[in-house]
mmCIF file of C-alpha atoms in Angstrom:
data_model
loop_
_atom_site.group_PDB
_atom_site.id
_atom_site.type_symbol
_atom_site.label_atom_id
_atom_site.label_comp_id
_atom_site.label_asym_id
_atom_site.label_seq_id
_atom_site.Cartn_x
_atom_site.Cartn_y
_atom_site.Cartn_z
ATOM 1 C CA UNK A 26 266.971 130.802 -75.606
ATOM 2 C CA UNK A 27 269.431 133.082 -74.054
ATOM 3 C CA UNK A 28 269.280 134.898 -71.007
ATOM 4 C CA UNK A 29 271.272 138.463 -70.729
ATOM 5 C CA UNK A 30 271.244 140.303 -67.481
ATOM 6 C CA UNK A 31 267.406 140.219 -66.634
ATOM 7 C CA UNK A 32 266.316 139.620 -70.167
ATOM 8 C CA UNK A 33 265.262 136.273 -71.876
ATOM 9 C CA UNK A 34 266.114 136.486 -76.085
ATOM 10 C CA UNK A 35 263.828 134.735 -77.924
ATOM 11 C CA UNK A 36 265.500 133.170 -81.056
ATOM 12 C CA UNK A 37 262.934 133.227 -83.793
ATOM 13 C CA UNK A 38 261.101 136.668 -83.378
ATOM 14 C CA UNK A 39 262.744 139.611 -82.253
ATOM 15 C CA UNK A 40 261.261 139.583 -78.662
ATOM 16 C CA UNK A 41 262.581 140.017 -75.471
ATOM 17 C CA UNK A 42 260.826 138.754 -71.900
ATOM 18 C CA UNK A 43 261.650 140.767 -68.736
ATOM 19 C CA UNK A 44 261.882 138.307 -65.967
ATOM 20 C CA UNK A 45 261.857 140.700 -63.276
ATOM 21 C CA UNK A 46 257.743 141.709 -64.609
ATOM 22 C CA UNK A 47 257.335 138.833 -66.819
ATOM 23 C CA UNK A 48 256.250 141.517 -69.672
ATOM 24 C CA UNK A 49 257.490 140.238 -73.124
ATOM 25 C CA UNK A 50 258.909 143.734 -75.645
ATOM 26 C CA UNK A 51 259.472 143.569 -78.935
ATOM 27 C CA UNK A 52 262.653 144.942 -80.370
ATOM 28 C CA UNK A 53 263.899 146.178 -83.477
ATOM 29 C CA UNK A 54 264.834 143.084 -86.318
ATOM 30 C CA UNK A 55 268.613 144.346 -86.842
ATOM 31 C CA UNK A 56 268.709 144.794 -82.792
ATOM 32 C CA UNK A 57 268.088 141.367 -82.259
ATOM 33 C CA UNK A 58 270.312 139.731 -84.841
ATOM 34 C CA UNK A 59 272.908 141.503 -83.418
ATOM 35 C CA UNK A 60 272.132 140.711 -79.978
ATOM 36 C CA UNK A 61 271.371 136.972 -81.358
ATOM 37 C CA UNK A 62 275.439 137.097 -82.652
ATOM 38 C CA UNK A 63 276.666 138.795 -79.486
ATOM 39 C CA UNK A 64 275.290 136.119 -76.627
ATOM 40 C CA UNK A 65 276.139 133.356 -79.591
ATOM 41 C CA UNK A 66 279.771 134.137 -79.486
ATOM 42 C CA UNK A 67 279.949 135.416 -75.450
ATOM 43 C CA UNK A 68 283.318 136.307 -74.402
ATOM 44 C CA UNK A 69 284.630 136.506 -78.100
ATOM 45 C CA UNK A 70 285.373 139.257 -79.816
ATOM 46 C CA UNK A 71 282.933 140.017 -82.687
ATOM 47 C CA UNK A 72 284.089 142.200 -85.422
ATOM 48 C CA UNK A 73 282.004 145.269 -86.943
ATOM 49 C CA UNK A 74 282.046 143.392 -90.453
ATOM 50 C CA UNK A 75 281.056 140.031 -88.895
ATOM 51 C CA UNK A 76 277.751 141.846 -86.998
ATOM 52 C CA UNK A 77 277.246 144.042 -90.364
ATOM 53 C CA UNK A 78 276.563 140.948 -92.159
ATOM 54 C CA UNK A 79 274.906 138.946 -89.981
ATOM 55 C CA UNK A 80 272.177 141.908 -88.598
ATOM 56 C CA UNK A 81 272.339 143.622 -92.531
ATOM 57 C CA UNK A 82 272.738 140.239 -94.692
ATOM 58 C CA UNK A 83 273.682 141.913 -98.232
ATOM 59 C CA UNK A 84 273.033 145.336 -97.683
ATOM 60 C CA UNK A 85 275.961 147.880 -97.399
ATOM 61 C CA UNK A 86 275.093 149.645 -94.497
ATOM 62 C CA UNK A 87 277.383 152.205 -92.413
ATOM 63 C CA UNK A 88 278.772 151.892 -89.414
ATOM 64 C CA UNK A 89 276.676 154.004 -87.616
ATOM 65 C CA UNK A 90 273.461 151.674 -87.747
ATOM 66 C CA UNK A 91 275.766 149.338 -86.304
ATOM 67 C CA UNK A 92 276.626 152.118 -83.304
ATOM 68 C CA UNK A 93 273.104 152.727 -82.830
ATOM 69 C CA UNK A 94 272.326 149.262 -82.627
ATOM 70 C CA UNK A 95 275.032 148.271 -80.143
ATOM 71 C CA UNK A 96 273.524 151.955 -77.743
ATOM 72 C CA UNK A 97 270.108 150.024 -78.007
ATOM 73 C CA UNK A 98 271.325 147.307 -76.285
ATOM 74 C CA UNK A 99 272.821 148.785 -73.950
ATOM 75 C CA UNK A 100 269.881 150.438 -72.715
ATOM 76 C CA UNK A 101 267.877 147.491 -72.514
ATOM 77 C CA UNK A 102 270.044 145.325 -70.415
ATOM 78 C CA UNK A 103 270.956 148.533 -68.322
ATOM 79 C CA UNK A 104 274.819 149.031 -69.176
ATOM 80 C CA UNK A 105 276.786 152.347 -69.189
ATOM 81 C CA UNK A 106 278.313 153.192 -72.513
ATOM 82 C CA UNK A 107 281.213 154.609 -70.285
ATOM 83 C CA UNK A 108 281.701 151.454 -67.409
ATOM 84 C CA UNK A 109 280.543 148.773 -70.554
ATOM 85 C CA UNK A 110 280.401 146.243 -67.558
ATOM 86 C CA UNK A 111 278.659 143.941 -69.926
ATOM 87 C CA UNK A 112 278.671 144.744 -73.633
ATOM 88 C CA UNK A 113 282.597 145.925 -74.080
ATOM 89 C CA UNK A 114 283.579 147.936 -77.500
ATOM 90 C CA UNK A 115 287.162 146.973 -78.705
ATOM 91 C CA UNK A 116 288.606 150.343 -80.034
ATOM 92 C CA UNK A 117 288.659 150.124 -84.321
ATOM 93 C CA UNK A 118 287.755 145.613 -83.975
ATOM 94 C CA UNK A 119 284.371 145.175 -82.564
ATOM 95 C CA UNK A 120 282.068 144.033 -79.697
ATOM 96 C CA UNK A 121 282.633 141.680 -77.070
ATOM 97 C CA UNK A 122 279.756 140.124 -74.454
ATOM 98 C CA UNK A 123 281.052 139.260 -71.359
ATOM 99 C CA UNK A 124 280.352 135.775 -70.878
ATOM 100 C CA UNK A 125 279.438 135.726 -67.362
ATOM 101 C CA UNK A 126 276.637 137.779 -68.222
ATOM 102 C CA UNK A 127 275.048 135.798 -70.611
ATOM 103 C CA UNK A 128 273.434 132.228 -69.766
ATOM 104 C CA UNK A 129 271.309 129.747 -72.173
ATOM 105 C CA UNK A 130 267.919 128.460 -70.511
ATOM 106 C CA UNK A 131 265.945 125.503 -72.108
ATOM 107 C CA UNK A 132 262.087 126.582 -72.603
ATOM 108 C CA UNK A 133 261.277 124.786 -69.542
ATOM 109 C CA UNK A 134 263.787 126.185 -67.370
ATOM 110 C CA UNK A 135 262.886 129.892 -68.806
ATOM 111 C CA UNK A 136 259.401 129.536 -67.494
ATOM 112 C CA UNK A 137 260.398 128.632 -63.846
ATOM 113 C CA UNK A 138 262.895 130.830 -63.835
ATOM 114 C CA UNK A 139 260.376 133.500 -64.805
ATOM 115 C CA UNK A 140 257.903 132.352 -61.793
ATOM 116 C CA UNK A 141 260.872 132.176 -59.542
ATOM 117 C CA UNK A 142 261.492 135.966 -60.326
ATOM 118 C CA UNK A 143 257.874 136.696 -59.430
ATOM 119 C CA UNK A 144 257.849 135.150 -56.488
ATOM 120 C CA UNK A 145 261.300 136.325 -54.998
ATOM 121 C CA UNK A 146 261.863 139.242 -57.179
ATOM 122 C CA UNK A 147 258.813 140.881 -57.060
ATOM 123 C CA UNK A 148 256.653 139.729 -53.748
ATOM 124 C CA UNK A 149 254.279 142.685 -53.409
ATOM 125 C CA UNK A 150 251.647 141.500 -55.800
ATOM 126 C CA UNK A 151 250.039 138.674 -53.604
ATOM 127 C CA UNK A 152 250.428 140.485 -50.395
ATOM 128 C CA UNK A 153 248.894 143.857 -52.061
ATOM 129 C CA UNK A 154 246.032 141.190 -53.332
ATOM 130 C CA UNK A 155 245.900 139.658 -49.557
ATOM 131 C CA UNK A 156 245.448 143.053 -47.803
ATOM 132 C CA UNK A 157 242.842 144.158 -50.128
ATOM 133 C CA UNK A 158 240.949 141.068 -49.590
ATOM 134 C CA UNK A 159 241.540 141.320 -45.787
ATOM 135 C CA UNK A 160 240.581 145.050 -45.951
ATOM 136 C CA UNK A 161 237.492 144.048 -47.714
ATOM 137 C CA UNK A 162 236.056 141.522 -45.448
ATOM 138 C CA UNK A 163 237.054 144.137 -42.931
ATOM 139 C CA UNK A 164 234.721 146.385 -44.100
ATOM 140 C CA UNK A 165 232.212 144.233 -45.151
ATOM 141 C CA UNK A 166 232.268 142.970 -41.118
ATOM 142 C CA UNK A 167 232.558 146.885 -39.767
ATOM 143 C CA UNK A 168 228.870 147.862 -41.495
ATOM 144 C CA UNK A 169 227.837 144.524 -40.654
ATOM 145 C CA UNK A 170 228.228 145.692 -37.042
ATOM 146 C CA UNK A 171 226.765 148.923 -37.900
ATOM 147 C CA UNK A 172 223.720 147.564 -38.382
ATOM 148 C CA UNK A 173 223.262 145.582 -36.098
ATOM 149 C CA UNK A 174 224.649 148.563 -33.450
ATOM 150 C CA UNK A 175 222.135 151.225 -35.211
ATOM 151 C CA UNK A 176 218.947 148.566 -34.565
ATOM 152 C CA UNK A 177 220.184 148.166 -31.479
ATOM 153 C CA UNK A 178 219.855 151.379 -30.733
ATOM 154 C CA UNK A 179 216.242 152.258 -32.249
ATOM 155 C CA UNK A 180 215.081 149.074 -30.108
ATOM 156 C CA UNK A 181 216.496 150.658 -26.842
ATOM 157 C CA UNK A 182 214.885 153.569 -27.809
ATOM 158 C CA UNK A 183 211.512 151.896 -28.142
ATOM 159 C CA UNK A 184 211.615 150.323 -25.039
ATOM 160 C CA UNK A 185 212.902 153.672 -23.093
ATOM 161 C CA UNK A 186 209.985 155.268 -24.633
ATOM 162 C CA UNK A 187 207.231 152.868 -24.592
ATOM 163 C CA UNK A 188 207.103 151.457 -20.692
ATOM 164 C CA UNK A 189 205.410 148.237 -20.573
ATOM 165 C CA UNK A 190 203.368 148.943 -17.887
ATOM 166 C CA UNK A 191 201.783 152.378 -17.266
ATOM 167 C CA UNK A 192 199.867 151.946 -14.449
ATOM 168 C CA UNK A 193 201.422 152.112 -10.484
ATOM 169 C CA UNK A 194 199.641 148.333 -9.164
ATOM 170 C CA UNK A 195 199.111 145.191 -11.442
ATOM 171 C CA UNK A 196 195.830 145.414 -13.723
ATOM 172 C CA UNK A 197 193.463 142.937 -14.058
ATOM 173 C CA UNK A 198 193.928 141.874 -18.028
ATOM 174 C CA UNK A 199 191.057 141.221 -19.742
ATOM 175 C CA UNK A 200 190.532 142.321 -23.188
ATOM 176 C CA UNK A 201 192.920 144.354 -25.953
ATOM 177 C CA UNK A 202 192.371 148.155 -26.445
ATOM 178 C CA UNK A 203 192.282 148.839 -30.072
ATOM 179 C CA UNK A 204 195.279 150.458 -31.360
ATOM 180 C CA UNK A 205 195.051 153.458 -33.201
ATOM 181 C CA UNK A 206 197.252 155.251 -35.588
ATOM 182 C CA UNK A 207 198.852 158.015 -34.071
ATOM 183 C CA UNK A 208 201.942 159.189 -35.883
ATOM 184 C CA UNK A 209 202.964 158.618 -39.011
ATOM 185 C CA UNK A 210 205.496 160.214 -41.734
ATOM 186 C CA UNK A 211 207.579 158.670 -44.943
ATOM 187 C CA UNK A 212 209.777 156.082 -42.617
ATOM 188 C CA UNK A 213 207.967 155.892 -39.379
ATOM 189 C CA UNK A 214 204.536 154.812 -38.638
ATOM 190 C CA UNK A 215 203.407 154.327 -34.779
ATOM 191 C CA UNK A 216 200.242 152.964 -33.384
ATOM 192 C CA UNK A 217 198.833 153.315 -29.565
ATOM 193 C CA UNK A 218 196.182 154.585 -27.635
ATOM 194 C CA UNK A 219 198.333 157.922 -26.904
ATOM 195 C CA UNK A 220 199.097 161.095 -29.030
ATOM 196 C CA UNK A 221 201.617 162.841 -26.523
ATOM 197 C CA UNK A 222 203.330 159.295 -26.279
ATOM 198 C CA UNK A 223 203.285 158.239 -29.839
ATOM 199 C CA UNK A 224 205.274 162.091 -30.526
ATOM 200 C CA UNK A 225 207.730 161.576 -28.062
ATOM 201 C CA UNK A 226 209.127 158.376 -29.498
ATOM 202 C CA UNK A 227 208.496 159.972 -33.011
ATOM 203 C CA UNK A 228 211.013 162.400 -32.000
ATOM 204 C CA UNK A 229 213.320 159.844 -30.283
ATOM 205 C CA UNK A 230 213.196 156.906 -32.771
ATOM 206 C CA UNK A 231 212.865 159.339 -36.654
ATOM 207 C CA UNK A 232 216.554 160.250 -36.669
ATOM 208 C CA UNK A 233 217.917 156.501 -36.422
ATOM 209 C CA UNK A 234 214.982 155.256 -38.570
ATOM 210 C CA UNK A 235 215.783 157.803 -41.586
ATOM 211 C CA UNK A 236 219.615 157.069 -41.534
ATOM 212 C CA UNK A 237 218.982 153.477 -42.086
ATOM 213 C CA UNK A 238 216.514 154.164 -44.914
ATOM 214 C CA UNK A 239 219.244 156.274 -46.347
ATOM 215 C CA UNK A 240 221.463 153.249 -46.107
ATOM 216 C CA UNK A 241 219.052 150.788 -47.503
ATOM 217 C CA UNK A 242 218.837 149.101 -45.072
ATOM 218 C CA UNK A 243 215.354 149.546 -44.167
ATOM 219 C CA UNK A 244 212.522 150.847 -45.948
ATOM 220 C CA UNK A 245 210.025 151.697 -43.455
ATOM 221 C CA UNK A 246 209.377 151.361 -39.262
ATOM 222 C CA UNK A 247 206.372 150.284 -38.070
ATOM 223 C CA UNK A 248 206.065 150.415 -34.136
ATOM 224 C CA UNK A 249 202.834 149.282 -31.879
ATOM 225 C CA UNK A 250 202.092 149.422 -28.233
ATOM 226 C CA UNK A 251 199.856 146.457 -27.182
ATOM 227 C CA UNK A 252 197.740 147.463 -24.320
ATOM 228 C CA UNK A 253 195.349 145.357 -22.409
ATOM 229 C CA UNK A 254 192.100 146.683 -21.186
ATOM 230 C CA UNK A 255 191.847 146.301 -17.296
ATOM 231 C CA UNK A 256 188.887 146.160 -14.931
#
C-alpha cells in the first residue's frame, strides 16, 4: 500500500489509516481512485482526462467533480491549495504528486510503522495509563493509612479515658466485678461498673466511632473495662 504524508492508502477499499492515531477513515470511491492514480504515477504529471477515466470509468463527468476531488485530498493529507507543497496543479494539464512525499510500505512494514508512530509519535497514552495507575494505588495506600490513623486514634482515646488502675496503692486481685452496661447508642456500646466514666468516653470516643461507620469501615464499637474485685 502507499503511504502519503501521514496517511497509509489501502488499495482495494477506499480506506485510509492515520498513522499518527492509528484510526482507519473511509473516503469517498472516486477520491480514492484518484488518489490510487496520483501516488501510482508520483512525480508525473497526470492529466485531467487520464484521472476522469480512471476515478469516472465511462461516465462523462465535468471537470468540477474532478476539482472537488483533487480539494478533498488536499485536506486530508494537510496541503494548502495556495503553497500545493505536495499535490501540485499544472495550469490547463493536470495533477502532479510530488514524489518525495509519497512512499510504498509492504503490509508488514505498514504495521510497524504504525506502532512505531504510537510509540514515538504519540507517547502520552502509556504514561497517562502509568500515572493513573500510580495515582490509584496512591489513593488506595492514603485511606489505607486513614484507617489505620483514625483506630489509632479511638484506641488512644480509650486508654486516656479508661485508666487501668483506679485505685492510689496496688489491690489485692481476687475475683472479677461484673460488668454492666452503661452506655449505649446506634455505633457505640460501653460496659463498666461506672456511669459518669462510661459518659465521658461516650463523649470522647462517639465522634471517631460514627465517622468510621459512615465510611464502612466499621459497623459497631463495643468497649469493656475489666475490673478485678480487691480485698
Amino acid at each position: 500500500m502507499y503511504k502519503l504524508n501521514n496517511w497509509l492508502i489501502h488499495l482495494d477499499h477506499p480506506l485510509v489509516t492515520d498513522l499518527l492515531k492509528n484510526e482507519e477513515k473511509r473516503i469517498g470511491y472516486h477520491d480514492h481512485l484518484v488518489i490510487l492514480m496520483l501516488c501510482e504515477n508520483a512525480g508525473k504529471i497526470n492529466t485531467k482526462e487520464d484521472l476522469l477515466n480512471r476515478a469516472w470509468p465511462g461516465k462523462h463527468v465535468s471537470e468540477g467533480s474532478l476539482t472537488q476531488s483533487i480539494s478533498a485530498i488536499r485536506t486530508l493529507i494537510e496541503d494548502d491549495g495556495k503553497q500545493q507543497k505536495y499535490l501540485k496543479t499544472v495550469a490547463k494539464v493536470g495533477y502532479k504528486l510530488e514524489s518525495e512525499a509519497v512512499s510504498w510500505l509492504e503490509e508488514s512494514d505498514s504495521q510497524l510503522d504504525s506502532q512505531d508512530h504510537l510509540l514515538t509519535g504519540d507517547p502520552s497514552g502509556k504514561a497517562e495509563s502509568f500515572e493513573d495507575s500510580t495515582d490509584k494505588n496512591t489513593q488506595h495506600t492514603f485511606g489505607r493509612n486513614q484507617i489505620y490513623i483514625a483506630l489509632g486514634l479511638v484506641f488512644i482515646v480509650i486508654a486516656a479515658l479508661f485508666p487501668l488502675v483506679f485505685a492510689t496503692k496496688e489491690p489485692n486481685l481476687t475475683s472479677w466485678l461484673p460488668l454492666t452496661k452503661m452506655f449505649a447508642s446506634e455505633v457505640l456500646t460501653v460496659y463498666c461498673d461506672n456511669e459518669e466514666e462510661a459518659k465521658v468516653v461516650a463523649e470522647g470516643v462517639t465522634p471517631l466511632v460514627s465517622e468510621e461507620v459512615k465510611q464502612g469501615r466499621l459497623s459497631r464499637l463495643i468497649l469493656a473495662e475489666t475490673v478485678l474485685n480487691s480485698v
